[in-house]
Coordinates of C-alpha atoms and ligand atoms in Angstrom, one line a residue:
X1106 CA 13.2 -31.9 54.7
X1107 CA 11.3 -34.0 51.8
X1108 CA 8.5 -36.2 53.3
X1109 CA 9.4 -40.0 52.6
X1110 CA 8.3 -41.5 49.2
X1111 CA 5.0 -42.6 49.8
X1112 CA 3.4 -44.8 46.8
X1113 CA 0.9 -46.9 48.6
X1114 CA -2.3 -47.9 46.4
X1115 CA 0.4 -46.9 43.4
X1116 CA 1.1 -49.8 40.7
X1117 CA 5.0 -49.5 39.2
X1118 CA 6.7 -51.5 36.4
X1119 CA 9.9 -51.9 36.2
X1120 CA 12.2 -53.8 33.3
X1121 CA 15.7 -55.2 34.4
X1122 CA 14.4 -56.1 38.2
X1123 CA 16.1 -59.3 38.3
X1124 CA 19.4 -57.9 39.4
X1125 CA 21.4 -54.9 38.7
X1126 CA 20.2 -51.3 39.2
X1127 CA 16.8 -52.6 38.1
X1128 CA 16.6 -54.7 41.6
X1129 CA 16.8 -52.3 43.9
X1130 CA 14.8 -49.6 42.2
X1131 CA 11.9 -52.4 42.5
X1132 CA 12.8 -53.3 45.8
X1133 CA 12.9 -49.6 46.9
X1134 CA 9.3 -48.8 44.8
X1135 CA 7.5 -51.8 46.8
X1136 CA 9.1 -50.5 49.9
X1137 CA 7.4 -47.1 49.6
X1138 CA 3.9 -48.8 49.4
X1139 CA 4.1 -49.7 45.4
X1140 CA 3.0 -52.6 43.9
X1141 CA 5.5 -53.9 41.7
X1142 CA 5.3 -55.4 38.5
X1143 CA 8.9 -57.1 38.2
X1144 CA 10.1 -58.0 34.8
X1145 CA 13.0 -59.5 33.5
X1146 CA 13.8 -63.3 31.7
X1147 CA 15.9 -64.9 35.2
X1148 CA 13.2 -66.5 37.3
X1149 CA 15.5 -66.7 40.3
X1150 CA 16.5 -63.4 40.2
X1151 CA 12.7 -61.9 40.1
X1152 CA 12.3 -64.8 42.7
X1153 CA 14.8 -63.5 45.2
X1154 CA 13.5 -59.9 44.8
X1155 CA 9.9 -61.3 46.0
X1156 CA 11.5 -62.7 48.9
X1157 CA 13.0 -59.3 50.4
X1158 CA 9.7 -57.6 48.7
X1159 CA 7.8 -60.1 51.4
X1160 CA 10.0 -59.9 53.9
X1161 CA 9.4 -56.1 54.0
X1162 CA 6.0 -56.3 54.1
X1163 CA 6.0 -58.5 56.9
X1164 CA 8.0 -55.6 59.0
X1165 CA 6.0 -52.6 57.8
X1166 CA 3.1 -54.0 56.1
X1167 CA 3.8 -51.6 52.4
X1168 CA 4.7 -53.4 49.3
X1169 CA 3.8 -56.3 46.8
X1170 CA 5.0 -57.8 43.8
X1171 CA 3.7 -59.5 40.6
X1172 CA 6.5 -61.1 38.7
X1173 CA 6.5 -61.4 35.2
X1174 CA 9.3 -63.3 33.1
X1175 CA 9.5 -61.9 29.8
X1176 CA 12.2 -61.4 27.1
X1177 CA 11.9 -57.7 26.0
X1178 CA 12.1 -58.6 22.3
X1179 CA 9.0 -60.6 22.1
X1180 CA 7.2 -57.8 21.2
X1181 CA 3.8 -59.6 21.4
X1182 CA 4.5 -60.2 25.0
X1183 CA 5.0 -56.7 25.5
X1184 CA 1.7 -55.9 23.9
X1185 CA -0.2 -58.6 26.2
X1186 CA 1.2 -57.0 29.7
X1187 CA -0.2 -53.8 28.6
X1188 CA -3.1 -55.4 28.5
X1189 CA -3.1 -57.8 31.4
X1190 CA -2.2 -54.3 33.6
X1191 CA -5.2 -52.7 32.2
X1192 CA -7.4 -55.6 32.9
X1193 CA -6.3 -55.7 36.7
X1194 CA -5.4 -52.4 37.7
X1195 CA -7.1 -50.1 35.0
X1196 CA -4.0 -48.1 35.0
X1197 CA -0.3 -47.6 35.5
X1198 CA 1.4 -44.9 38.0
X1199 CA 4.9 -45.5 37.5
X1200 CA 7.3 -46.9 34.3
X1201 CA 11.2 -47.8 35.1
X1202 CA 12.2 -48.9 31.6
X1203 CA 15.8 -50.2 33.2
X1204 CA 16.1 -53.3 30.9
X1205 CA 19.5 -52.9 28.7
X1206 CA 22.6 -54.8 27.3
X1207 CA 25.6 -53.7 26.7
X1208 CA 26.3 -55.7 23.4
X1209 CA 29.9 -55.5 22.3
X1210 CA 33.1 -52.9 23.1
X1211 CA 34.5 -53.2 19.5
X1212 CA 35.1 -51.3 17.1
X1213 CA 32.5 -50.1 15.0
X1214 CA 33.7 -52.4 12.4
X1215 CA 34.2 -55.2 14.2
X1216 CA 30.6 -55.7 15.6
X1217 CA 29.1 -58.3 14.3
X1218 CA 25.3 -57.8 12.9
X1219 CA 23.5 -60.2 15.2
X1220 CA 25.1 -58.4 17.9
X1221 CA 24.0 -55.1 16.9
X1222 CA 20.7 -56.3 15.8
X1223 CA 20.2 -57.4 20.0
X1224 CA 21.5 -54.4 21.4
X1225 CA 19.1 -52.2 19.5
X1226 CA 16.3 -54.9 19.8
X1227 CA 16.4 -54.7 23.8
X1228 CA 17.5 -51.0 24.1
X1229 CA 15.7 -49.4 21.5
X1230 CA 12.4 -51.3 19.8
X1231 CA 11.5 -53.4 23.4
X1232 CA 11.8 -49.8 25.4
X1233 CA 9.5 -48.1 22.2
X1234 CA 7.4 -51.2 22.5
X1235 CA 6.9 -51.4 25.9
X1236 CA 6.1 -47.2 26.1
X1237 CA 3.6 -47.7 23.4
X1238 CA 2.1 -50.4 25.5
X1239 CA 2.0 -48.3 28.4
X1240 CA 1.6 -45.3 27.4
X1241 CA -2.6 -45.4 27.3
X1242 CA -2.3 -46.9 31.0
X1243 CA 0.2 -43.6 32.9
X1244 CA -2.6 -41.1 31.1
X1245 CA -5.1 -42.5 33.0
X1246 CA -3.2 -42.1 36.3
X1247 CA -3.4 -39.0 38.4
X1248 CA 0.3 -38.7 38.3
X1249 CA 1.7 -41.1 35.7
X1250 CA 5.4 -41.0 35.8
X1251 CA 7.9 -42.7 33.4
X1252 CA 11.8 -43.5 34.2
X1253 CA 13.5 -44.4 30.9
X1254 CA 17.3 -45.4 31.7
X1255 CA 20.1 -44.0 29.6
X1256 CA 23.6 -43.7 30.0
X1257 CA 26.6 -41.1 30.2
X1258 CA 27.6 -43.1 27.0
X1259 CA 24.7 -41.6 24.9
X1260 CA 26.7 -38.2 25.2
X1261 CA 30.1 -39.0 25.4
X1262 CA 30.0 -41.7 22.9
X1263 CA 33.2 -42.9 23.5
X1264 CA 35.7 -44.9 20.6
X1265 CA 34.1 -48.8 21.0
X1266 CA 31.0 -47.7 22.6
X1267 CA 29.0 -47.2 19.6
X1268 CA 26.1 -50.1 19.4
X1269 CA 25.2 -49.1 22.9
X1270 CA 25.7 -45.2 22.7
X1271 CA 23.8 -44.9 19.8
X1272 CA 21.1 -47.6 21.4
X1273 CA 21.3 -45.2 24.4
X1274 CA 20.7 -42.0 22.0
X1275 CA 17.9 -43.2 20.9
X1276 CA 15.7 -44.3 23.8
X1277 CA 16.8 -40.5 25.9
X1278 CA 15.2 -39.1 22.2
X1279 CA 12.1 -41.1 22.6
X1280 CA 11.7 -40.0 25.7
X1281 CA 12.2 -36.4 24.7
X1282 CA 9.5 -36.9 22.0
X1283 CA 7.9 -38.3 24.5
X1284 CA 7.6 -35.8 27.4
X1285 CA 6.7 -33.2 24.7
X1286 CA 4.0 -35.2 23.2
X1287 CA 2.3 -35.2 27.1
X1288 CA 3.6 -32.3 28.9
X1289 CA 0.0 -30.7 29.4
X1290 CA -0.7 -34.1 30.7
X1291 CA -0.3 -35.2 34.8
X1292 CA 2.5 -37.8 33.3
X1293 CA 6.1 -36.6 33.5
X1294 CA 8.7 -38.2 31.6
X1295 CA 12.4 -38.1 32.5
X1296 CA 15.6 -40.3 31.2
X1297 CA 17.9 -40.9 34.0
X1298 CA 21.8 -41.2 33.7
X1299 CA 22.8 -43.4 36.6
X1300 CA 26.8 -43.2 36.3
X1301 CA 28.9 -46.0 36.8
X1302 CA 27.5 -48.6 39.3
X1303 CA 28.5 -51.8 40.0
X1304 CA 26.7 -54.3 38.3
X1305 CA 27.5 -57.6 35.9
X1306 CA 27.1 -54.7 32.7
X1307 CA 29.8 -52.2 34.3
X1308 CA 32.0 -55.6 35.0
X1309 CA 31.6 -56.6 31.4
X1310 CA 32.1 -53.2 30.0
X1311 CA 35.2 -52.9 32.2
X1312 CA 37.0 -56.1 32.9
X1313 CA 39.7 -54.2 34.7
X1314 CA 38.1 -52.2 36.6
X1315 CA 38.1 -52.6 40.8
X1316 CA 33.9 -53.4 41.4
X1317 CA 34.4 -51.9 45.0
X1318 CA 35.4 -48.0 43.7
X1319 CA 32.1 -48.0 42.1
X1320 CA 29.1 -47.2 44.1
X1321 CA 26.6 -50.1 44.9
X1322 CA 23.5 -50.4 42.2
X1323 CA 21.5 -49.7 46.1
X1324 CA 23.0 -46.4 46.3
X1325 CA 22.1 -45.6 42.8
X1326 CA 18.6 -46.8 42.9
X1327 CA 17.8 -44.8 46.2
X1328 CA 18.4 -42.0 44.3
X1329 CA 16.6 -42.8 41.2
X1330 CA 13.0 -43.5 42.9
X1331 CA 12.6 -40.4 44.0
X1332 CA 11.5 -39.4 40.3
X1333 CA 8.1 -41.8 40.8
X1334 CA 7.2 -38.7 42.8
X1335 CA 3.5 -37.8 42.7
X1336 CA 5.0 -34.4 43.7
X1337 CA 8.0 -34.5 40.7
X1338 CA 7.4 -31.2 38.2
X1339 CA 10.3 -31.9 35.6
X1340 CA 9.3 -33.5 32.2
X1341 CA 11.7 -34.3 29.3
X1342 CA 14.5 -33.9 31.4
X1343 CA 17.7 -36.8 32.1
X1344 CA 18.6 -36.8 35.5
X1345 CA 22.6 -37.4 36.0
X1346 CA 23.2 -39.4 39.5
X1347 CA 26.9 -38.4 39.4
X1348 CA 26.0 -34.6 39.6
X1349 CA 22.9 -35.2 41.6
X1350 CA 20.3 -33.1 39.4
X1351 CA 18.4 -32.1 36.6
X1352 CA 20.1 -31.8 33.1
X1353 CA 18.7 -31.0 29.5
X1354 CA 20.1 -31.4 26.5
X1355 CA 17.1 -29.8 24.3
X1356 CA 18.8 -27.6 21.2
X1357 CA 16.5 -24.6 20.3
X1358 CA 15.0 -25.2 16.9
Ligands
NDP494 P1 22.6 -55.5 34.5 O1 23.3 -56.2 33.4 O2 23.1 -55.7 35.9 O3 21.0 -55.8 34.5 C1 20.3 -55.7 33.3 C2 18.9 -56.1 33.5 O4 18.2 -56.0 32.3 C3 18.7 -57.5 34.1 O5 17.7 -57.5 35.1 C4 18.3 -58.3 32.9 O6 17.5 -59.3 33.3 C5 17.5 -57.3 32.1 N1 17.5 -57.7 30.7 C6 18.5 -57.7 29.8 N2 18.1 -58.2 28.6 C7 16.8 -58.5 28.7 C8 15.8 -59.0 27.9 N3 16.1 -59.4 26.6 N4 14.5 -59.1 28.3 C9 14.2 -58.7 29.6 N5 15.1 -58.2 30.5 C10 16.4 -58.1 30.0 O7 22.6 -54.0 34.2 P2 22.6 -52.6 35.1 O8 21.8 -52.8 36.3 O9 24.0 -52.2 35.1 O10 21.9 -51.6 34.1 C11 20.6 -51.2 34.2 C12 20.4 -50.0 33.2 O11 21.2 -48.9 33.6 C13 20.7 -50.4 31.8 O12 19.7 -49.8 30.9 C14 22.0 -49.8 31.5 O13 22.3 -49.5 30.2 C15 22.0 -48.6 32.4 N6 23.3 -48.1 32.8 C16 24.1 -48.8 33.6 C17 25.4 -48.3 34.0 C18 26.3 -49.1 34.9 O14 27.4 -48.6 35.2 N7 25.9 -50.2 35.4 C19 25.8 -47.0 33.6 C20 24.9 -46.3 32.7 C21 23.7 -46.8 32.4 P3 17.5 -60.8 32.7 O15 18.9 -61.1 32.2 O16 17.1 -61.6 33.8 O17 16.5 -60.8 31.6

């Protein structure tokens, strides 16, 4: 049987933790002993997590938060919470870059400019932004590990998808680059493909769709923490929640 996460003395950011699969992956972190840096723009959202972050504590004593409001294209304010982190904590054990929008289902030349512009803004040059802020901070833990969210769509790339399958292309190649850049290093790097969950992105994606034959963003989160791991071995990999392991997508050269 695997021993219980256990992240106590362990400081995790995660983008996106003011709802969605983002929220629960934060909740779950602080519940192991983490303490949480919560990002996202909605003040009552992050709020709301701090409440059931506090409430936990208050049953089993593990867990904080530090919230942080920020809009992932203000690069500047990227730049600063690297180097607030560094100031307080000298370091950074876990990264869940969750933070993403969907944009537009169009297609490809029916999407307007501004709309590409965002989705590649959030997805793509705040998750780059935000690694290179981080980056110095997981190297100077003893088991640094970095969760960059991607999507089925980067690989299937459906007809209307394309803003956010390419977006989603670009940050599991990052991360790629990444993970080869430190693999003699303690930091692992893995993308994650959490399937379709329901959250306000799936519901806009698929207006049709019945929410409650999708699996809850809690289910899909529980499974996803597991990769903060001091113990994990796999770098450069994307971990598929549908199939439940390990998948790579590396051509030879
Ligand atoms: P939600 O739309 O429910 O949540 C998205 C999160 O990202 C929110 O917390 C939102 O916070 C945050 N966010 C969006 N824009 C910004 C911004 N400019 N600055 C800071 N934070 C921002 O999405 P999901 O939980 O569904 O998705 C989470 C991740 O999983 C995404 O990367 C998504 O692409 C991926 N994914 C989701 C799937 C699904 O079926 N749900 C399937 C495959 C991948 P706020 O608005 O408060 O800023």
């Amino acid at each position: 049987m695997t021993p219980p996460l256990d992240l106590t003395g362990r400081v995790a950011l995660v983008t996106g933790a003011s709802r969605g699969i983002g929220y629960f992956i934060a909740r779950d972190l602080a519940a192991a002993g983490a303490h949480v840096i919560a990002v996202a723009r909605t003040v009552g959202g992050l709020e709301e997590l701090d409440d059931e972050i506090k409430a936990e504590k208050a049953r089993s004593g593990k867990g904080e938060a530090t919230l942080v409001p920020l809009d992932l294209t203000d690069m500047a304010g990227i730049d600063r919470l690297g180097g607030a982190i560094h100031e307080r904590w000298g370091k950074l054990d876990v990264l869940v870059a969750n933070a993403g929008v969907l944009g537009v289902i169009a297609p490809i030349g029916h999407v307007e400019a501004k709309v590409f512009d965002k989705v590649m803004s959030i997805n793509v040059t705040g998750t780059w932004r935000l690694i290179r802020s981080v980056d110095p901070l997981l190297r100077l833990s003893d088991a640094g590990r970095a969760i960059v969210m991607s999507s089925g769509a980067a690989h299937s790339a459906k007809a209307y998808w394309a803003p956010y399958a390419a977006s989603k292309a670009a940050v599991e190649a990052m991360a790629r680059s990444w993970a080869d850049e430190t693999k003699n290093l303690a930091l692992r790097v893995n993308s994650v493909n959490p399937g379709a969950t329901r959250t306000a992105m799936r519901a806009q994606a698929m207006p049709g769709e019945d929410p409650q034959t999708l699996p809850h963003p809690s289910e899909v989160a529980a499974k996803i923490v597991a990769l903060a791991s001091p113990s994990l071995g796999e770098t450069g990999l994307i971990y598929d929640v549908p199939q439940g392991r390990f998948i790579s997508y590396r051509m030879p050269e």
